[in-house]
Amino acid sequence: MDEEPERAKRWEGGYERTWEVLKEDEFGSLKATVEEILFQSKRKRALESHGQVRLGMMRHLYVVIDSSRTMEDMDLRPNRLKATLKLMEAFVEEYFDQNPISQVGLITTKNKRAEKLTELAGNPKKHLAALKKARDAACVGEPSLYNSLNLAMQTLKHMPGHTSREIVVIFSSLTTCDPANIYELIKTLKSLKIRVSVIGLSAEVRVCTVLTRETGGTYHVCLDESHFKELLMFHVKPPPANAQSECSLIRMGRCAHVCFSQTLKHSQTHLDSTSEVGLSLGGYFCPQCHAKHTELPVECKICGLTLVSAPHLARSFHHLFPLEAFRETPLEELPADRFCHACQGKLKDKIVFTCPFCSGVFCTECDLFIHDSLHCCPSCINSQHSN
Amino acid sequence: MATCFYFLGKKIFYFENNEPEILLHRLYCHTHFTNAVKCCIVLHCIRYRKWIFNVIESDVQKGKASATALANMKLNIEGLLVYFPYDYIYPEQYSYMLELKRTLDAKGHGVLEMPSGTGKTISLLSLILAYQKAYPLEITKLIYCSRTVPEIEKVVEELRKLIEFHCKETGEANNFLALALSSRKNLCIHPEVSALRIGKEVDGKCHSLTASYIRAQRLSDPSLPSCRFYEGFDAIGRQVPLPPGVYNLDDLKEFGQKKGWCPYFLARQAILHANIVVYSYHYLLDPKIADLVSKELTKKAVVVFDEAHNIDNVCIDSMSVNITRRTLDRCTSNVETLQTTIQRIKETDAAKLKEEYRRLVEGLKEANVARVTDVYLGNPVLPAEVLQEAVPGSIRTAEHFVGFLKRFLEYLKSRLRVHHVVQESAPQFLKDIFQKVCIDRKPLRFCAERLRSLLRTLEISDLTDFSAITLISNFATLVSTYSQGFTIIIEPFEDRTPSIANPVLHFSCMDPSIAIKPVFERFQSVIITSGTLSPLDIYPKILDFRPVTVASFTMTLARTCLCPLIVGRGNDQVALSSKFETREDFAVIRNYGNLLLEMSGVVPDGIVAFFTSYMYMENIVASWYEQGILENIQRNKLIFIETPDAAETSMALEKYQEACENGRGAILLSVARGKVSEGIDFVHHFGRAVIMFGVPYVYTQSRILKARLEYLRDQFQIRENDFLTFDAMRHAAQCVGRVIRGKTDYGLMIFADKRYARADKRGKLPRWIQEHISDGSLNLTVDETVQMSKHFLRQMAQPFRQEDQLGLSLLTIEQLESEEMLKKISQMAHQA
């Protein structure tokens, strides 16, 4: 039932005025302009992320999930909490896919308290399990922005200076119950260079505006599920590092997967966990101390070396050499064949996108896909091959 | 306490004044500051009053990227070169200037409505300044009337910016003199006198130091106290004109300090030759003050009444007199003092009284020679022809006059001993007084003038004690001068407390045109402007003048940032209304509560709710409490309530703002026509929604109102209902207008009464609100309202940058001059 929540039970949803979407207006009023603005910002995001900027590649991110009473609101299907958790699962996967050497932690806040769902860790499995478990939790009371930020800050402030410290708050409530003046906390966060971004689920709240503005984060309010997803996925990309953050060389161990047939060896990763079986045939060995680990990336439990594999580094790498933004050109300027070079579909939008190197033409959807996921121009690669 | 401010090691400010808000405001407006510094100042300001927010708002929202940089814009308004000190201009500002120019060209009066936060003040100032520069012979003076001291300061700051820009552009040295004028309370720099802080006391004390006979006495007895600032002004300052420049109240004080001259008298003298004067309404409208201050202002002036939606009430208040038993008691003691003083003087200095008598025989004309040679601002209290005549014999001698006053007082006392309500016209009253105590109409007419002369002769320095008798004498003069437009109502008790005897004699003016008539007659152009003046045609009617331009401008918006919704039904389909029959209805109250509860769960930060009266609010809130609605609301937001007590209210306001600021969220329950509904702005998060519970009709059972309605019907052919609706709707518009203070702001306006959906109500809202009420937002249920609000708030929370506005609702000079835009603008002004 959870799989098809969007289409089910329309009568449970709110009062909608679907006919108003079709309203035509040439005076630049509500519907048309807001959508225009949204489209602009979508484009802008694609444009902004390009260029040679220093990025915080090793990220430490806490996601604060509001689990207060308001999360039971059903304006996101089936309700705000379930929709959020579902998107969060996708987010966690995507996040580790794009930032393999980063870490994430989860915090929930309800009943004026904040508690850690998971500690900062680089392993998606644990987070996913925690998120699954959180689905059944009840939404009660009020959230506390102060407590959750404070909790995240306690951990983040010990993170090394060359890594980025981030908090993303998914905030559904319009109020926060704080034990002390939150503006003092904002000052502390700012001095610790912790970037706080907020995704609002209902409306713009003043304190979040100030919070994000002061700490250099972003503040968005979602319009519907798809917009929510977009806003969340925006945080997958590593943010530009601020100029003052330290630089340092990091030693990393690159280890290859080795398979053993004779001996089963305890993996170091599982020493502290009792629930799972700690014996496996294959694994990764730390090049420094030869401790065995079943999964990468991980920090070696014995010698503290960061262990990664080659694909991880490569995947982090592409952020540094992003694909250049494509040129926007109106459809009319295009010669005869009006087909997208990627999806081969007919170009219908008024604006198409052209790769500056190979002059390949793409539709809006493909442009976004290329920049968000592919990170290289298919047309360019094609021409390389033919050469 | 003097305060210096240092910024980057440079001394930038020197204050004699220790009022924190003025100080911070001045600091804020200082042009050397960057926006970052201003933000810091703002944070400090937050605990001091809302209007500081307004200032910030006006800078930010005008899209003027930086408040400090003087950018350039030269506009061509039908051949007139106007310097506009900002980078960008709103289209409506341009058309506003266009209309204004036409009004000035025609030398007529105008009524202009433009929403607040769209830069009305700067448009007005820059156009009139340009006009003055271009045609110095046509217009020699601008008189800008505003309501409160902070507003006056704001205008002066805009003016300063404008003149600075003007000088920079033209390269000429400034030869303009612009200044603000306020009461002695705000301008006095005498250390002892200014410490008094209460207007009347300051005036009285000042008078006791500077009155002419006191100063004459001092010649013989130098030990008497004096004000060195006034002496300094009198010795040198009178001959030396104030150098050109822009002076606000603090500048005047500073200048006065430096030179050792009294700033108040300096300003009063300077307004005669100043190019721009900014002061309060009362200096023009209140006959008692206007006669002193504004009498000699030139005819070739433009008078601007800003925020003038209540101007008729100001006019009426300035002409009305209320007399209670307490007033009469104080009068009696005043008369006794007069009598003993006369007795004493008679023994010591009989010649003085004789001299006065002689003067009175010759009539008042001698003292007023100037009146013949020039057209003065007529004093509505005392028509010019009266001044030609001699004071009637029966009150010429001091004793006779005192006897006369005594008789008059006794008569009034006897009138107050009534047990039922009496209403009569002025002629009836005069006839009665003649029959009862043989007081004729003529001596009554001279009463005010005669008293003034007597007080002068008796050398009574402290006039504050004599306010009661002055009031009575003014009443006598008014009642005998005007046979029409006034009514006398004597009520033995207040309506609310019918058991307690508290007799009041209301001498109430019903015709606002009486007070404002001299202004219209005398000055070349009078501009009445405000954010809410709809329906526009009613103002010319009730103020009895013929405007050459009547126009209403809307906000051009890049996004629809206001969302007026009319809620007509509860979820159970019960019609929502505050009308008298359903006032006590349980279902209506419950549904109102439900509306507020639901809204408190959707609207972030601040909500302001307005009720029609304190009594209604008390009833409803009590009922909500019993039903547990209040408790549920408090789970979402804190609740604050406005009370008639000013201190309590300002405390509530402060806490309300704090709660909005730190994310707790709050609701302010207040009353239409109360302090909050007029003049306190709820910018941005301080007011994301305003809910108007009911239609704020004025209390219709009041006899004064009834008399006024009758008068309006007879004299101006305005039907009672039309006027009542007009009055209710202008207050409703004022209330809901509190949330939108500019184009970057956004807010919900919820009208919770099904009567708003009717065309006669809706049609009386200002055009800029009206045009956003679609048919789909009439007569909604609470649920629908919540859904629409949610949608609206989400839309508005999307990022909105200045570039989005540019070209649509914010124009650069190039864009403005484009053909297409000019065409659009010319269509914009709505000719009513």
Coordinates of N, CA and C in Angstrom, one line a residue, chain B residues 242-408:
Chain B
L242 N 17.7 81.6 8.8 CA 18.3 80.2 8.9 C 19.0 79.9 7.6
P243 N 20.3 79.5 7.7 CA 21.0 79.2 6.4 C 20.3 78.0 5.7
P244 N 20.3 78.0 4.3 CA 19.7 76.9 3.6 C 20.2 75.6 4.0
G245 N 19.3 74.6 3.9 CA 19.7 73.2 4.3 C 18.4 72.5 4.7
V246 N 18.6 71.2 5.1 CA 17.5 70.4 5.6 C 17.7 70.2 7.1
Y247 N 16.7 70.6 7.8 CA 16.7 70.5 9.3 C 15.6 69.6 9.8
N248 N 16.0 68.6 10.5 CA 15.0 67.9 11.2 C 15.0 68.4 12.6
L249 N 14.2 67.8 13.5 CA 14.1 68.3 14.9 C 15.5 68.4 15.6
D250 N 16.2 67.3 15.4 CA 17.5 67.2 16.1 C 18.5 68.3 15.5
D251 N 18.4 68.5 14.2 CA 19.3 69.5 13.5 C 19.0 70.8 14.1
L252 N 17.7 71.1 14.2 CA 17.3 72.4 14.7 C 17.8 72.6 16.2
K253 N 17.7 71.5 16.9 CA 18.2 71.6 18.3 C 19.7 71.8 18.3
E254 N 20.4 71.1 17.5 CA 21.8 71.2 17.4 C 22.3 72.6 17.1
F255 N 21.6 73.1 16.0 CA 21.8 74.5 15.6 C 21.5 75.5 16.7
G256 N 20.4 75.3 17.4 CA 20.1 76.1 18.5 C 21.1 76.1 19.6
Q257 N 21.6 74.9 19.9 CA 22.6 74.8 20.9 C 23.9 75.6 20.5
K258 N 24.2 75.4 19.3 CA 25.5 76.0 18.8 C 25.4 77.5 18.9
K259 N 24.3 78.1 18.5 CA 24.1 79.5 18.4 C 23.6 80.1 19.7
G260 N 23.0 79.2 20.5 CA 22.4 79.7 21.8 C 21.0 80.3 21.5
W261 N 20.4 79.8 20.4 CA 19.0 80.4 20.1 C 18.0 79.3 20.4
C262 N 16.8 79.8 20.7 CA 15.7 78.8 20.9 C 15.2 78.2 19.6
P263 N 15.4 76.9 19.5 CA 15.0 76.2 18.2 C 13.5 76.3 17.9
Y264 N 12.7 76.3 18.9 CA 11.3 76.4 18.6 C 10.9 77.7 18.0
F265 N 11.3 78.8 18.6 CA 10.9 80.1 18.0 C 11.7 80.3 16.7
L266 N 12.9 79.8 16.6 CA 13.6 79.9 15.4 C 12.9 79.2 14.3
A267 N 12.4 78.0 14.5 CA 11.7 77.3 13.5 C 10.4 78.0 13.2
R268 N 9.7 78.5 14.2 CA 8.4 79.2 13.9 C 8.7 80.4 13.0
Q269 N 9.8 81.1 13.2 CA 10.1 82.2 12.4 C 10.5 81.7 11.0
A270 N 11.3 80.6 11.0 CA 11.9 80.2 9.7 C 10.8 79.6 8.8
I271 N 9.7 79.1 9.3 CA 8.8 78.5 8.3 C 8.2 79.6 7.4
L272 N 8.3 80.8 7.8 CA 7.7 81.9 6.9 C 8.5 82.0 5.6
H273 N 9.8 81.8 5.7 CA 10.5 81.9 4.4 C 11.1 80.6 4.0
A274 N 10.8 79.5 4.7 CA 11.3 78.2 4.2 C 10.6 77.7 2.9
N275 N 11.3 76.9 2.2 CA 10.8 76.4 1.0 C 9.9 75.2 1.2
I276 N 10.3 74.4 2.2 CA 9.6 73.2 2.6 C 9.4 73.1 4.1
V277 N 8.2 73.0 4.5 CA 7.9 72.9 5.9 C 7.2 71.5 6.1
V278 N 7.7 70.8 7.1 CA 7.0 69.5 7.5 C 6.5 69.6 8.9
Y279 N 5.2 69.5 9.0 CA 4.7 69.5 10.4 C 3.4 68.7 10.5
S280 N 2.8 68.8 11.7 CA 1.7 68.0 12.0 C 0.4 68.7 11.5
Y281 N -0.6 67.8 11.2 CA -1.9 68.3 10.8 C -2.4 69.5 11.5
H282 N -2.2 69.4 12.9 CA -2.9 70.4 13.7 C -2.5 71.8 13.5
Y283 N -1.3 72.0 13.0 CA -0.8 73.3 12.7 C -1.6 74.0 11.6
L284 N -2.3 73.2 10.8 CA -3.1 73.8 9.8 C -4.6 73.7 10.1
L285 N -5.0 72.6 10.8 CA -6.4 72.4 10.9 C -7.0 72.8 12.2
D286 N -6.2 72.8 13.3 CA -6.8 73.2 14.6 C -6.8 74.7 14.6
P287 N -7.9 75.3 14.7 CA -8.0 76.8 14.5 C -7.2 77.5 15.6
K288 N -7.1 76.9 16.8 CA -6.4 77.6 17.9 C -4.9 77.7 17.6
I289 N -4.3 76.6 17.0 CA -2.9 76.6 16.8 C -2.6 77.2 15.4
A290 N -3.5 76.9 14.4 CA -3.2 77.5 13.1 C -3.1 79.0 13.1
D291 N -3.9 79.6 14.0 CA -3.9 81.0 14.1 C -2.5 81.5 14.5
L292 N -1.9 80.8 15.4 CA -0.6 81.2 15.9 C 0.5 80.9 14.9
V293 N 0.5 79.7 14.3 CA 1.6 79.3 13.6 C 1.5 79.5 12.1
S294 N 0.4 79.2 11.5 CA 0.4 79.1 10.1 C -0.3 80.3 9.4
K295 N -0.6 81.4 10.2 CA -1.4 82.5 9.7 C -0.7 83.2 8.6
E296 N 0.6 83.3 8.7 CA 1.2 84.2 7.7 C 1.9 83.4 6.5
L297 N 1.6 82.2 6.4 CA 2.2 81.4 5.3 C 1.6 81.9 3.9
T298 N 2.5 81.9 3.0 CA 2.1 82.4 1.7 C 1.0 81.6 1.0
K299 N 0.4 82.3 0.1 CA -0.7 81.7 -0.6 C -0.3 80.7 -1.7
K300 N 0.9 81.0 -2.2 CA 1.4 80.2 -3.3 C 2.1 79.0 -2.8
A301 N 1.3 78.2 -2.1 CA 2.0 77.0 -1.5 C 1.2 75.8 -1.9
V302 N 1.9 74.7 -1.8 CA 1.2 73.4 -2.0 C 1.1 72.7 -0.6
V303 N -0.1 72.3 -0.3 CA -0.3 71.7 1.0 C -0.5 70.2 0.7
V304 N 0.2 69.4 1.4 CA 0.0 67.9 1.3 C -0.4 67.3 2.6
F305 N -1.5 66.6 2.6 CA -1.9 65.9 3.8 C -1.6 64.4 3.5
D306 N -0.6 63.9 4.2 CA -0.3 62.5 4.0 C -1.1 61.6 5.0
E307 N -1.3 60.4 4.7 CA -2.1 59.5 5.5 C -3.4 60.1 5.9
A308 N -4.1 60.7 4.9 CA -5.2 61.5 5.2 C -6.5 60.8 5.2
H309 N -6.5 59.5 5.4 CA -7.8 58.8 5.3 C -8.7 59.1 6.5
N310 N -8.1 59.7 7.5 CA -9.0 60.1 8.7 C -9.1 61.6 8.8
I311 N -8.9 62.3 7.7 CA -8.8 63.7 7.9 C -10.1 64.4 8.3
D312 N -11.2 63.8 7.9 CA -12.5 64.4 8.4 C -12.6 64.3 9.9
N313 N -12.1 63.2 10.5 CA -12.3 63.1 11.9 C -11.3 64.1 12.6
V314 N -10.2 64.3 12.1 CA -9.2 65.3 12.6 C -9.9 66.6 12.6
C315 N -10.5 67.0 11.5 CA -11.2 68.3 11.4 C -12.3 68.4 12.4
I316 N -13.1 67.4 12.6 CA -14.2 67.4 13.5 C -13.7 67.5 14.9
D317 N -12.7 66.7 15.2 CA -12.2 66.8 16.6 C -11.6 68.2 17.0
S318 N -11.0 68.8 16.0 CA -10.4 70.1 16.3 C -11.4 71.1 16.6
M319 N -12.7 70.9 16.1 CA -13.7 71.9 16.3 C -14.7 71.5 17.4
S320 N -14.6 70.3 17.9 CA -15.6 69.9 18.9 C -15.1 70.2 20.3
V321 N -16.1 70.4 21.2 CA -15.8 70.6 22.6 C -16.6 69.7 23.5
N322 N -16.0 69.1 24.5 CA -16.8 68.3 25.4 C -16.6 68.9 26.8
I323 N -17.8 69.2 27.4 CA -17.7 69.8 28.7 C -18.3 68.8 29.8
T324 N -17.5 68.6 30.8 CA -18.0 67.7 31.9 C -18.2 68.6 33.1
R325 N -18.7 67.9 34.2 CA -18.8 68.7 35.4 C -17.4 69.1 36.0
R326 N -16.5 68.3 35.7 CA -15.1 68.6 36.2 C -14.6 69.8 35.6
T327 N -14.8 69.9 34.3 CA -14.4 71.1 33.6 C -15.0 72.4 34.2
L328 N -16.3 72.3 34.5 CA -17.0 73.4 35.0 C -16.4 73.8 36.4
D329 N -16.1 72.7 37.2 CA -15.6 73.0 38.5 C -14.2 73.7 38.4
R330 N -13.4 73.3 37.5 CA -12.1 73.9 37.3 C -12.3 75.4 36.8
C331 N -13.4 75.6 36.0 CA -13.7 76.9 35.5 C -14.0 77.8 36.6
T332 N -14.8 77.3 37.5 CA -15.2 78.1 38.7 C -14.0 78.6 39.4
S333 N -13.1 77.7 39.7 CA -11.9 78.1 40.4 C -11.1 79.1 39.6
N334 N -11.1 78.9 38.3 CA -10.4 79.9 37.4 C -10.9 81.2 37.5
V335 N -12.3 81.3 37.5 CA -12.9 82.6 37.5 C -12.6 83.3 38.9
E336 N -12.6 82.5 39.9 CA -12.2 83.1 41.2 C -10.8 83.6 41.2
T337 N -9.9 82.9 40.6 CA -8.5 83.4 40.5 C -8.6 84.7 39.7
L338 N -9.3 84.8 38.7 CA -9.4 86.0 37.9 C -9.9 87.1 38.7
Q339 N -10.9 86.8 39.5 CA -11.5 87.9 40.2 C -10.5 88.5 41.3
T340 N -9.9 87.6 42.0 CA -8.9 88.1 43.0 C -7.8 88.9 42.3
T341 N -7.3 88.4 41.2 CA -6.3 89.1 40.5 C -6.7 90.5 40.0
I342 N -7.9 90.5 39.5 CA -8.5 91.8 39.1 C -8.5 92.8 40.3
Q343 N -9.0 92.2 41.4 CA -9.1 93.0 42.6 C -7.8 93.6 43.0
R344 N -6.8 92.7 43.0 CA -5.4 93.1 43.4 C -4.9 94.2 42.5
I345 N -5.1 94.0 41.2 CA -4.5 94.9 40.2 C -5.2 96.3 40.3
K346 N -6.5 96.2 40.6 CA -7.3 97.4 40.7 C -6.7 98.3 41.8
E347 N -6.3 97.6 42.9 CA -5.7 98.4 44.0 C -4.3 98.9 43.7
T348 N -3.6 98.1 42.9 CA -2.2 98.6 42.7 C -2.0 99.3 41.4
D349 N -2.7 98.9 40.4 CA -2.4 99.4 39.0 C -3.6 99.6 38.2
A350 N -4.5 100.5 38.6 CA -5.8 100.6 38.0 C -5.6 101.1 36.5
A351 N -4.6 101.8 36.3 CA -4.4 102.4 34.9 C -4.3 101.3 33.9
K352 N -3.8 100.2 34.3 CA -3.6 99.1 33.3 C -5.0 98.6 32.8
L353 N -5.9 98.5 33.7 CA -7.3 98.0 33.3 C -7.9 99.1 32.4
K354 N -7.7 100.4 32.7 CA -8.3 101.4 32.0 C -7.8 101.4 30.6
E355 N -6.5 101.2 30.5 CA -5.8 101.1 29.2 C -6.5 100.0 28.3
E356 N -6.7 98.9 29.0 CA -7.3 97.8 28.3 C -8.7 98.1 27.8
Y357 N -9.4 98.8 28.6 CA -10.8 99.2 28.3 C -10.8 100.1 27.1
R358 N -9.8 101.0 27.1 CA -9.7 101.9 25.9 C -9.5 101.2 24.6
R359 N -8.6 100.2 24.8 CA -8.3 99.4 23.6 C -9.5 98.7 23.1
L360 N -10.3 98.1 24.0 CA -11.4 97.4 23.6 C -12.5 98.2 22.9
V361 N -12.6 99.5 23.4 CA -13.5 100.4 22.8 C -13.2 100.6 21.3
E362 N -11.9 100.7 21.1 CA -11.5 100.9 19.7 C -11.6 99.7 18.8
G363 N -11.9 98.7 19.5 CA -12.1 97.4 18.7 C -10.9 96.7 18.5
L364 N -11.1 95.5 17.9 CA -9.9 94.6 17.8 C -9.1 94.9 16.6
K365 N -9.7 95.8 15.7 CA -9.1 96.0 14.4 C -7.7 96.6 14.5
E366 N -7.5 97.4 15.5 CA -6.2 98.0 15.6 C -5.1 97.0 15.8
A367 N -5.4 96.0 16.6 CA -4.4 95.0 16.8 C -4.2 94.1 15.6
N368 N -5.1 94.3 14.7 CA -5.0 93.4 13.5 C -4.9 94.2 12.2
V369 N -4.2 95.2 12.2 CA -4.1 96.0 11.0 C -3.7 95.2 9.8
A370 N -2.8 94.3 10.1 CA -2.2 93.5 9.0 C -3.3 92.8 8.2
R371 N -4.3 92.4 8.9 CA -5.3 91.6 8.2 C -5.9 92.3 7.0
V372 N -5.9 93.6 7.0 CA -6.5 94.3 5.9 C -5.5 94.3 4.7
T373 N -4.2 94.3 5.0 CA -3.3 94.4 3.9 C -3.0 93.1 3.2
D374 N -3.3 92.0 3.9 CA -2.9 90.7 3.3 C -4.0 89.7 3.5
V375 N -4.1 88.7 2.7 CA -5.0 87.7 2.9 C -4.4 86.7 3.9
Y376 N -5.0 86.6 5.0 CA -4.5 85.7 6.0 C -5.3 84.5 6.0
L377 N -4.8 83.5 6.6 CA -5.5 82.3 6.9 C -6.6 82.6 7.8
G378 N -7.9 82.5 7.3 CA -9.0 82.9 8.2 C -9.1 82.0 9.4
N379 N -9.5 82.6 10.5 CA -9.7 81.8 11.7 C -11.1 81.4 11.8
P380 N -11.4 80.1 11.7 CA -12.8 79.7 11.7 C -13.5 79.9 13.0
V381 N -12.7 80.0 14.0 CA -13.3 80.3 15.3 C -13.9 81.7 15.3
L382 N -13.2 82.6 14.8 CA -13.6 84.0 14.8 C -13.6 84.5 13.4
P383 N -14.7 84.7 12.8 CA -14.7 85.2 11.4 C -14.1 86.6 11.3
A384 N -13.5 86.9 10.2 CA -12.8 88.1 10.0 C -13.7 89.4 10.4
E385 N -14.9 89.3 10.0 CA -15.8 90.5 10.2 C -16.0 90.8 11.7
V386 N -15.9 89.9 12.5 CA -16.0 90.1 13.9 C -14.9 91.0 14.4
L387 N -13.8 90.8 13.8 CA -12.6 91.5 14.3 C -12.7 93.0 14.0
Q388 N -13.6 93.4 13.1 CA -13.7 94.8 12.7 C -14.5 95.5 13.8
E389 N -15.3 94.8 14.5 CA -16.2 95.4 15.5 C -15.5 95.7 16.8
A390 N -16.2 96.5 17.6 CA -15.7 96.8 18.9 C -16.3 95.7 19.8
V391 N -15.6 95.4 20.9 CA -16.1 94.5 21.9 C -17.3 95.1 22.5
P392 N -18.4 94.4 22.6 CA -19.6 95.0 23.2 C -19.4 95.5 24.6
G393 N -20.2 96.5 24.9 CA -20.0 97.2 26.2 C -20.2 96.3 27.4
S394 N -21.1 95.4 27.3 CA -21.4 94.6 28.5 C -20.2 93.8 29.0
I395 N -19.2 93.5 28.2 CA -18.1 92.7 28.8 C -16.8 93.5 28.7
R396 N -16.9 94.8 28.5 CA -15.7 95.5 28.3 C -14.8 95.7 29.6
T397 N -15.5 96.0 30.7 CA -14.7 96.1 31.9 C -14.5 94.7 32.5
A398 N -13.3 94.6 33.1 CA -12.9 93.3 33.6 C -13.9 92.7 34.5
E399 N -14.5 93.5 35.5 CA -15.4 92.9 36.4 C -16.7 92.4 35.7
H400 N -17.1 93.2 34.8 CA -18.3 92.8 34.1 C -18.1 91.5 33.3
F401 N -16.9 91.4 32.8 CA -16.6 90.2 32.0 C -16.6 88.9 32.9
V402 N -16.0 89.2 34.1 CA -16.0 88.0 35.0 C -17.4 87.7 35.5
G403 N -18.2 88.7 35.7 CA -19.6 88.4 36.1 C -20.3 87.7 35.0
F404 N -20.0 88.1 33.8 CA -20.6 87.5 32.6 C -20.2 86.0 32.6
L405 N -19.0 85.7 32.8 CA -18.5 84.3 32.8 C -19.2 83.5 33.8
K406 N -19.3 84.1 35.0 CA -20.0 83.4 36.1 C -21.4 83.0 35.8
R407 N -22.1 83.9 35.2 CA -23.4 83.6 34.8 C -23.5 82.5 33.8
F408 N -22.6 82.6 32.8 CA -22.5 81.6 31.8 C -22.2 80.2 32.4

